[in-house]
Coordinates of C-alpha atoms in Angstrom, one line a residue:
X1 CA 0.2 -26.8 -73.0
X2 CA 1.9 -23.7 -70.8
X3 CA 4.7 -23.9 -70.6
X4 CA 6.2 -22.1 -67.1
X5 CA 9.7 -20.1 -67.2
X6 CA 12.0 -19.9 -64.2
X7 CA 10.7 -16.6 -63.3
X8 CA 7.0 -17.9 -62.6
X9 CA 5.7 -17.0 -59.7
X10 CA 3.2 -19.8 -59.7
X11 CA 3.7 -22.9 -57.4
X12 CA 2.2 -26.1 -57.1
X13 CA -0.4 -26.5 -53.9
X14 CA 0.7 -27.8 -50.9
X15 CA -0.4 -31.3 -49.6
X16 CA -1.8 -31.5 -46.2
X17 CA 0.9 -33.2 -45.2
X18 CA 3.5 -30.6 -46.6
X19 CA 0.9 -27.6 -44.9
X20 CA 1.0 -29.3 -41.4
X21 CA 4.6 -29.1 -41.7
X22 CA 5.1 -25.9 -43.0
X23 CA 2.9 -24.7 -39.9
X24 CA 5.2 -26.5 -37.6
X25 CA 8.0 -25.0 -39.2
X26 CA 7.0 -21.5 -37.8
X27 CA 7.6 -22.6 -34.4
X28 CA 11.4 -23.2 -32.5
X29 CA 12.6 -26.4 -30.9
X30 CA 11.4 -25.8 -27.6
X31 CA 13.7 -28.0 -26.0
X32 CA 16.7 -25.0 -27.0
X33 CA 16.8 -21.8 -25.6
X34 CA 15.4 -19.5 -27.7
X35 CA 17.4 -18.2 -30.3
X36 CA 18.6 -14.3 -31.4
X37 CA 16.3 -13.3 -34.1
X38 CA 13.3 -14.9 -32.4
X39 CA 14.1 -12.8 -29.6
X40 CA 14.3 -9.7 -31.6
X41 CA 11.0 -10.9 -33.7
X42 CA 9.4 -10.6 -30.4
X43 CA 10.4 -6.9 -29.4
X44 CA 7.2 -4.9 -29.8
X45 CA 7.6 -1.4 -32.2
X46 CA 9.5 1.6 -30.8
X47 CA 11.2 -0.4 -28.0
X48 CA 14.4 -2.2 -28.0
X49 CA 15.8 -5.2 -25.9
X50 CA 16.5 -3.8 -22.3
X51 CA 20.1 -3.6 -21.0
X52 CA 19.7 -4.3 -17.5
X53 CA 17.1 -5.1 -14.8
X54 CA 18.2 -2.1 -13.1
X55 CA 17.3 0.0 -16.7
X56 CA 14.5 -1.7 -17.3
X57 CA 12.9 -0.5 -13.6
X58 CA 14.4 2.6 -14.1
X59 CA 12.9 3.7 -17.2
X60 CA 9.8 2.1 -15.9
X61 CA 9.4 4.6 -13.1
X62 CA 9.9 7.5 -15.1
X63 CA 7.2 6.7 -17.9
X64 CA 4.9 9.3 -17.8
X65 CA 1.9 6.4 -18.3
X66 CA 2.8 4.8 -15.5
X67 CA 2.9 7.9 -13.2
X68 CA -0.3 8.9 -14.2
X69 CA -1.5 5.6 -12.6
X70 CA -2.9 5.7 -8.9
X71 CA -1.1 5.1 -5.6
X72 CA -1.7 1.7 -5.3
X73 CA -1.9 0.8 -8.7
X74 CA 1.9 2.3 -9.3
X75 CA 2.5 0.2 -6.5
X76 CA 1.2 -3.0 -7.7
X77 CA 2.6 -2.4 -11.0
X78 CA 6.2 -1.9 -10.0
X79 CA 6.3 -4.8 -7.7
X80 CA 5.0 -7.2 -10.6
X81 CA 7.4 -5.7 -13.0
X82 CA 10.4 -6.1 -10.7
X83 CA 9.5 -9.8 -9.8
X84 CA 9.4 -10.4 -13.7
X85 CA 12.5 -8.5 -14.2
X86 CA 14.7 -10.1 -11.4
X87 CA 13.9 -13.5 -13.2
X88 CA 15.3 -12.3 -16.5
X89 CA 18.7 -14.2 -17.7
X90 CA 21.1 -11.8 -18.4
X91 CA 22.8 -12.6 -21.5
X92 CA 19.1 -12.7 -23.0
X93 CA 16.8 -10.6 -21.0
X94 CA 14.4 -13.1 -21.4
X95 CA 12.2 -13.9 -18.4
X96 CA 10.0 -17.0 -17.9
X97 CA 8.3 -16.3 -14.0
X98 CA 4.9 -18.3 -13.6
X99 CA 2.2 -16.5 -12.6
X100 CA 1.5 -18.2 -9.5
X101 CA 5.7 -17.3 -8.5
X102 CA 4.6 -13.7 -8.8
X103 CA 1.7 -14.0 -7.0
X104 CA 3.8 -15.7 -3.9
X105 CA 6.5 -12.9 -4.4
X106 CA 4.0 -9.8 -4.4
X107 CA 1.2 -11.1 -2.4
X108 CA -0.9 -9.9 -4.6
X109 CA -4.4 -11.5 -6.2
X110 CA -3.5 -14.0 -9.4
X111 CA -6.2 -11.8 -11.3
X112 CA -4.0 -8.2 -10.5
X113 CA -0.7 -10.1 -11.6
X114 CA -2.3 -11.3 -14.6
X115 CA -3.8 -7.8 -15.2
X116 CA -0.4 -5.7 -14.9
X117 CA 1.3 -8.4 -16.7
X118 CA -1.5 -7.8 -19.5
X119 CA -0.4 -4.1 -19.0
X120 CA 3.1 -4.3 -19.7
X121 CA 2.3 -6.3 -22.5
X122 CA -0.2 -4.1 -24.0
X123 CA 2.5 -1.1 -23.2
X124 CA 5.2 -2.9 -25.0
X125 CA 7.5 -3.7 -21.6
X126 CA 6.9 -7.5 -22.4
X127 CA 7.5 -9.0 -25.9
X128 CA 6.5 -12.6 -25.7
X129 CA 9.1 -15.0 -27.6
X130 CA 7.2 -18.0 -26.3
X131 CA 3.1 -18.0 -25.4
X132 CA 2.6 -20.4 -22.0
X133 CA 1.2 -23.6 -23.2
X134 CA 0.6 -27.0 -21.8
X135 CA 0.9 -30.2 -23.3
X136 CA -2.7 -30.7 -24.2
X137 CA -2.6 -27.3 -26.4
X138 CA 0.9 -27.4 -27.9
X139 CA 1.7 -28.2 -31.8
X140 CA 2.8 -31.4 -32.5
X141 CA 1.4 -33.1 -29.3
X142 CA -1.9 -34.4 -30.7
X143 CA -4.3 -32.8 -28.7
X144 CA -2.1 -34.1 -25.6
X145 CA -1.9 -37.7 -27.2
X146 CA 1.6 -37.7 -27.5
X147 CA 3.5 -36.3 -24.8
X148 CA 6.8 -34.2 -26.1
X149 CA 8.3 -34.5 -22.5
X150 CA 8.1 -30.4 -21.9
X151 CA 4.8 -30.6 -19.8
X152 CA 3.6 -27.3 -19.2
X153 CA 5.6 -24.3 -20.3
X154 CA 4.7 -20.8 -18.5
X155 CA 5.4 -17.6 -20.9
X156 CA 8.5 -16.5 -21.6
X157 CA 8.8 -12.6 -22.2
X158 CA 12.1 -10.3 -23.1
X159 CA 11.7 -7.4 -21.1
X160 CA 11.9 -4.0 -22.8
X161 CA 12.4 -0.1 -23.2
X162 CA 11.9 2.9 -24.9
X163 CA 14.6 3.5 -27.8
X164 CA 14.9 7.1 -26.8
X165 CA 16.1 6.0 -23.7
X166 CA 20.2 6.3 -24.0
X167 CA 21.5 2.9 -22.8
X168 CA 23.5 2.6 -19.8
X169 CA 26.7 0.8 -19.1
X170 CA 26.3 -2.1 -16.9
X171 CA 29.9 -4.0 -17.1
X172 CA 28.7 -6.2 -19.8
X173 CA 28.1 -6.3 -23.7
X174 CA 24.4 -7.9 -24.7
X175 CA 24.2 -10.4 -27.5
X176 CA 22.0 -7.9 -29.7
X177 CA 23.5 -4.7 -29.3
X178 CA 26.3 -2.6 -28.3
X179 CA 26.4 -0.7 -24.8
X180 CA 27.8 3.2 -25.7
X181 CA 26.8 5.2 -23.2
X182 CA 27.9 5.1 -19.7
X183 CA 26.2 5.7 -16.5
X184 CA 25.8 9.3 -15.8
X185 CA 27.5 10.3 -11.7
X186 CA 25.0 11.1 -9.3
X187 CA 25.7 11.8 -5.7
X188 CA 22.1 9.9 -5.2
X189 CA 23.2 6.6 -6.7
X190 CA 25.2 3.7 -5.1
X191 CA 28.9 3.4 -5.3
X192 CA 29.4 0.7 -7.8
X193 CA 31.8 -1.9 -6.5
X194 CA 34.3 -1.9 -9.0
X195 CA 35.9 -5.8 -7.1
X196 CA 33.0 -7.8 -8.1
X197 CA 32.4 -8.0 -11.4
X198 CA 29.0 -8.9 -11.0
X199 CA 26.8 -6.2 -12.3
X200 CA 23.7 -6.4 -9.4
X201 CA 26.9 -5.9 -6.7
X202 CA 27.0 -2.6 -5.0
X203 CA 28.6 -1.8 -1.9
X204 CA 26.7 -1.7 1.0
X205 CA 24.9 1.2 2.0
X206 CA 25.7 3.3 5.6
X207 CA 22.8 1.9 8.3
X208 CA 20.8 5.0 9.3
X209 CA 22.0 6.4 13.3
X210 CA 18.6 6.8 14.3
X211 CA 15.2 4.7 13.5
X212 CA 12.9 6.6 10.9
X213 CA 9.9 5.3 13.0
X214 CA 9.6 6.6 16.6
X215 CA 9.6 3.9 19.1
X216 CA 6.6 1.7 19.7
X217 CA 3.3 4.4 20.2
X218 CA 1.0 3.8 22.7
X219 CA -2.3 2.3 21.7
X220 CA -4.5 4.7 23.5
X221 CA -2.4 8.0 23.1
X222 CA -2.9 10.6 20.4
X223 CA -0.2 11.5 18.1
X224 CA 1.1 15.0 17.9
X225 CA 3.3 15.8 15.5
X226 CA 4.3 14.0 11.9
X227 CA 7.1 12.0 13.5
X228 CA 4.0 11.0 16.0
X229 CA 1.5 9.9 13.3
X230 CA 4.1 7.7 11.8
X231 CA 4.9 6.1 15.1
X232 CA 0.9 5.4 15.4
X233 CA 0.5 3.8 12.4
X234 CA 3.3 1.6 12.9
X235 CA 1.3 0.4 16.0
X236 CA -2.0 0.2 13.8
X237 CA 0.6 -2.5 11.5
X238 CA 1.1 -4.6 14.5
X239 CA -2.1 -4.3 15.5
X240 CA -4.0 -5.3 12.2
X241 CA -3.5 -7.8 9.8
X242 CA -5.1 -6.1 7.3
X243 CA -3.7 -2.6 7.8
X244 CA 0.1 -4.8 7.8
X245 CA -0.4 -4.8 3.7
X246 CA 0.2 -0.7 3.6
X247 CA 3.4 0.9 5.1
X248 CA 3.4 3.4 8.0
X249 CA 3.6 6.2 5.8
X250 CA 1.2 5.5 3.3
X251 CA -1.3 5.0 6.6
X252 CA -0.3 8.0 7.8
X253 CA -1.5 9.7 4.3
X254 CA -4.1 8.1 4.7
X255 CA -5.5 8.3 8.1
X256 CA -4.0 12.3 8.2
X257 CA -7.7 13.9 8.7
X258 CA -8.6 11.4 11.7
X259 CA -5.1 11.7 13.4
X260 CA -4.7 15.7 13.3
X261 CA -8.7 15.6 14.5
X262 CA -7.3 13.8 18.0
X263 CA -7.7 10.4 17.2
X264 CA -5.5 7.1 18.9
X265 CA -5.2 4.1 16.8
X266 CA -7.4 1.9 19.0
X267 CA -10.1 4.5 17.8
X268 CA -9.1 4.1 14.0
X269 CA -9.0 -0.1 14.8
X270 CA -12.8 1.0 16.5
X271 CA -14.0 3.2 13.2
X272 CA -13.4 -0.2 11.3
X273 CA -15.2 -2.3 12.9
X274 CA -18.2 -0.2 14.3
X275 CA -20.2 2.5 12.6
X276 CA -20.5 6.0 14.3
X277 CA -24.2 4.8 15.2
X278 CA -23.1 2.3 16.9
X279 CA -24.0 -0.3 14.6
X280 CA -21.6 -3.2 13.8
X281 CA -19.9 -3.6 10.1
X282 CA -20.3 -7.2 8.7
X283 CA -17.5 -9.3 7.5
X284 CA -18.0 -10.4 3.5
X285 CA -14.7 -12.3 3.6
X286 CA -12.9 -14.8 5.1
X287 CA -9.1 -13.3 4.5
X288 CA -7.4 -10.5 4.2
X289 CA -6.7 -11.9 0.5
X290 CA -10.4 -11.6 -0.6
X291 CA -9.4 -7.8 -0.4
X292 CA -9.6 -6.8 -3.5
X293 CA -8.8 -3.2 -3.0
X294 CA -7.5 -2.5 1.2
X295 CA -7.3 1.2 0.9
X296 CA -10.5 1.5 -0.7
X297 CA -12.2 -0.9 2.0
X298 CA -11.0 1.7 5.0
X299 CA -12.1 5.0 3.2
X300 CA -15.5 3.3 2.6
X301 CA -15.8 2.5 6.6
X302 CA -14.6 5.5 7.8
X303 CA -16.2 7.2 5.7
X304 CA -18.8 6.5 8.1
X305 CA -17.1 9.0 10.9
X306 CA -17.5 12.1 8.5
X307 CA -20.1 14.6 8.9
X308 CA -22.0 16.2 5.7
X309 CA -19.5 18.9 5.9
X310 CA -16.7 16.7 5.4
X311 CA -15.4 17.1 9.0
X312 CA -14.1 14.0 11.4
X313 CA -16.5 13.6 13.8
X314 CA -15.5 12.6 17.2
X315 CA -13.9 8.9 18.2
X316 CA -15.1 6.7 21.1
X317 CA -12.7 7.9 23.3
X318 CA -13.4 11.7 22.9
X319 CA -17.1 10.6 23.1
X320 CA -16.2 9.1 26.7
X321 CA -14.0 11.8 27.6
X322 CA -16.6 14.4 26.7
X323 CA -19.7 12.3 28.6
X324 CA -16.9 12.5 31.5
X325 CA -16.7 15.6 31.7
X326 CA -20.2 16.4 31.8
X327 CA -21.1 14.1 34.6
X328 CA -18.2 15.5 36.6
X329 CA -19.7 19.5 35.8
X330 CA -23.2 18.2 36.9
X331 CA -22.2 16.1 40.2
X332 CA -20.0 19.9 40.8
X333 CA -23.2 21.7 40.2
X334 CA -25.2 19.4 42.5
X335 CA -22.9 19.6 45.3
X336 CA -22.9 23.3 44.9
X337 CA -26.6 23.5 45.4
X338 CA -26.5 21.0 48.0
X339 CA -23.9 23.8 50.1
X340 CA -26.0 26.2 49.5
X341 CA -29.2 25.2 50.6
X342 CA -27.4 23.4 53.7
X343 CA -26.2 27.0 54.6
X344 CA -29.6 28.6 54.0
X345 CA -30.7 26.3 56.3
X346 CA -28.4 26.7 58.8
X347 CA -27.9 30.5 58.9
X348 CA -31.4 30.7 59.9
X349 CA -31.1 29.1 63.1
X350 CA -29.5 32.2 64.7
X351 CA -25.7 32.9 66.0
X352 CA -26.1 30.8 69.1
X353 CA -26.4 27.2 69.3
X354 CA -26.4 24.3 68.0
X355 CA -27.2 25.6 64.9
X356 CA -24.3 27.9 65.0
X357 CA -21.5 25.2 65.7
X358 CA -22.6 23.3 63.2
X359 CA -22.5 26.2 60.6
X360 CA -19.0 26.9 62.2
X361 CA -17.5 23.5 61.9
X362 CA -19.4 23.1 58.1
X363 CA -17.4 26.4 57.0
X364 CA -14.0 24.7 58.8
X365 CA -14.3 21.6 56.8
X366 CA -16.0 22.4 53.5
X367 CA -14.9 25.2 51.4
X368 CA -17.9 24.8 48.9
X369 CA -20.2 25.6 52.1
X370 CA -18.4 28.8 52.6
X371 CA -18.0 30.1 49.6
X372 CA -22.4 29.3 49.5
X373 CA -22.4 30.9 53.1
X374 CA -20.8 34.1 52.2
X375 CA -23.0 34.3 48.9
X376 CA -26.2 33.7 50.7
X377 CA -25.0 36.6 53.5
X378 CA -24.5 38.9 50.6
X379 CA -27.7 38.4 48.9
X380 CA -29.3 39.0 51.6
X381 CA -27.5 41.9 52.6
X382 CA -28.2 43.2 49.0
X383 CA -32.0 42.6 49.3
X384 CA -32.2 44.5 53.0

């Protein structure tokens, strides 16, 4: 017989009973708000609990990964991360947004929300305390047989940062840590309003004297200058639907090539509808939200009004003001000839009679026949 000292480390198996209950064990009363170690168990390696919204964005911004990220990918990234962060308690830092709330605050696609919210994950901005779930899927349900009264749950995250990042004060204490450092000064950041106590309060910021967009920009009239180009794509917003997802200035980045080349923004609105052949683009989708990339869509169009040497070539309306001007030379150059053959015609009639008055009175009223006359007299004079 063996006999087992107190210092054994061998155990007796577990029932199936006693495993099923040891496996629900390892998850929290959902019904209570998570609790502190749970929250800390979900921080990811290298990051700590965030202090603030505000830090959390902040620190955000400056991560060199996320600068390396394209225009509208930085964009997209920092609005999704500031819907999520808004939503945060503050005591806890723990936000539970559902993805179709995001989607409705950014305007974005569902599957780019759930892709940057994959990315903060995978970055270790998001630890997940709680996985979404629905009733059908969650422990001790059944397989949805027996409803636990929660229905579904969306994911709740705590938001986080870097530990190298010095904490900032914010007015308050968090539950897990200690705030030490205070808010450096900066001429560029908001006077804090030290009435309120609440910590997203700051006083409110001097309205700007003048308008940073010109007023409204003619639809047919090129821009100028910078201050111009901005004004034009401003009209291009209120004229599009599509082009109303991108501000004025990042359409004015974007468009620079076709407006310092001369172009008005009813030839930009004609560039994206109509090739430079003439030929007609086709529509693939029924709404602007089908768009999976906008700014991507309009370099691929106008890409179409660039020559093989990467030059603009020239819009509708400097087509028509071009096809102008040449009918206008060629109806001078007809009338030109037609002077001068008039006054070949009549200064061979002699300098009496009929002839004569009518040359007279054609030079009195016409001064492209006289200026014909007096070239025809001194050809002729030249010839002789």
């Amino acid at each position: 017989m063996t006999a087992f000292t107190a210092d054994s480390t061998h155990k007796a198996p577990l029932s199936g009973a006693r495993k099923r209950a040891a496996r629900m064990s390892d998850a929290f009363d959902l019904s209570l708000p998570p609790s502190k170690a749970l929250i800390t168990s979900a921080i990811p390696r290298g990051m700590r609990r965030a202090s603030s919204q505000k830090a959390f964005l902040r620190a955000l911004r400056e991560d060199p990964a996320v600068l390396g990220l394209r225009y509208d990918g930085y964009g997209n990234l920092l609005r999704v991360a500031a819907v999520v962060a808004w939503a945060a308690d503050w005591k806890t830092m723990c936000s539970r947004p559902t993805i179709a709330k995001v989607v409705e605050e950014t305007g974005l696609a569902k599957a780019t929300v759930k892709r940057w919210i994959r990315w903060l994950r995978e970055h270790g901005w998001l630890g997940v305390v709680e996985q979404g779930s629905t009733v059908r899927f969650r422990k001790g349900t059944s397989a949805g047989l027996d409803d636990d009264g929660l229905g579904n749950r969306a994911a709740l995250w705590v938001i986080c940062i870097p530990r190298n990042i010095a904490p900032t004060s914010t007015g308050y204490t968090s539950s897990d840590q200690a705030q030490h450092a205070s808010e450096p000064s900066s001429l560029s950041l908001p006077r804090r309003d030290k009435e309120d106590p609440t910590r997203t309060r700051e006083a409110p910021r001097r309205t700007r004297r003048s308008p940073r967009i010109s007023p409204p920009w003619g639809l047919h009239q090129s821009p100028r200058n910078k201050r111009d180009r901005l004004a034009a794509c401003e009209r291009l917003r209120q004229e599009s639907g599509v082009l109303r997802r991108m501000t004025a200035w990042y359409l004015r980045w974007l468009l620079r090539a076709f407006l310092l080349a001369g172009w008005t923004p009813a030839d930009v609105l004609h560039a994206l509808d109509v090739r430079a052949d003439g030929s007609a683009w086709t529509y693939t989708w029924a709404s602007v939200d089908e768009l999976r990339h906008i700014p991507g869509w309009m370099r691929n169009r106008l890409a179409a009004w660039m020559g093989g040497d990467g030059q603009v070539l020239p819009s509708r309306s400097q087509r028509v003001a071009a096809a102008t001007r040449e009918v206008e030379e060629l109806r001078r150059r007809r009338a030109e000839e037609h002077g001068r053959r008039l006054a070949q015609r009549v200064d061979s009639g002699g300098e009496d009679g009929p002839a004569a008055r009518a040359r007279a009175l054609l030079v009195a009223t016409s001064p492209s026949f006289a200026a014909a006359l007096q070239r025809t007299r001194l050809l002729r004079r030249s010839a002789h």
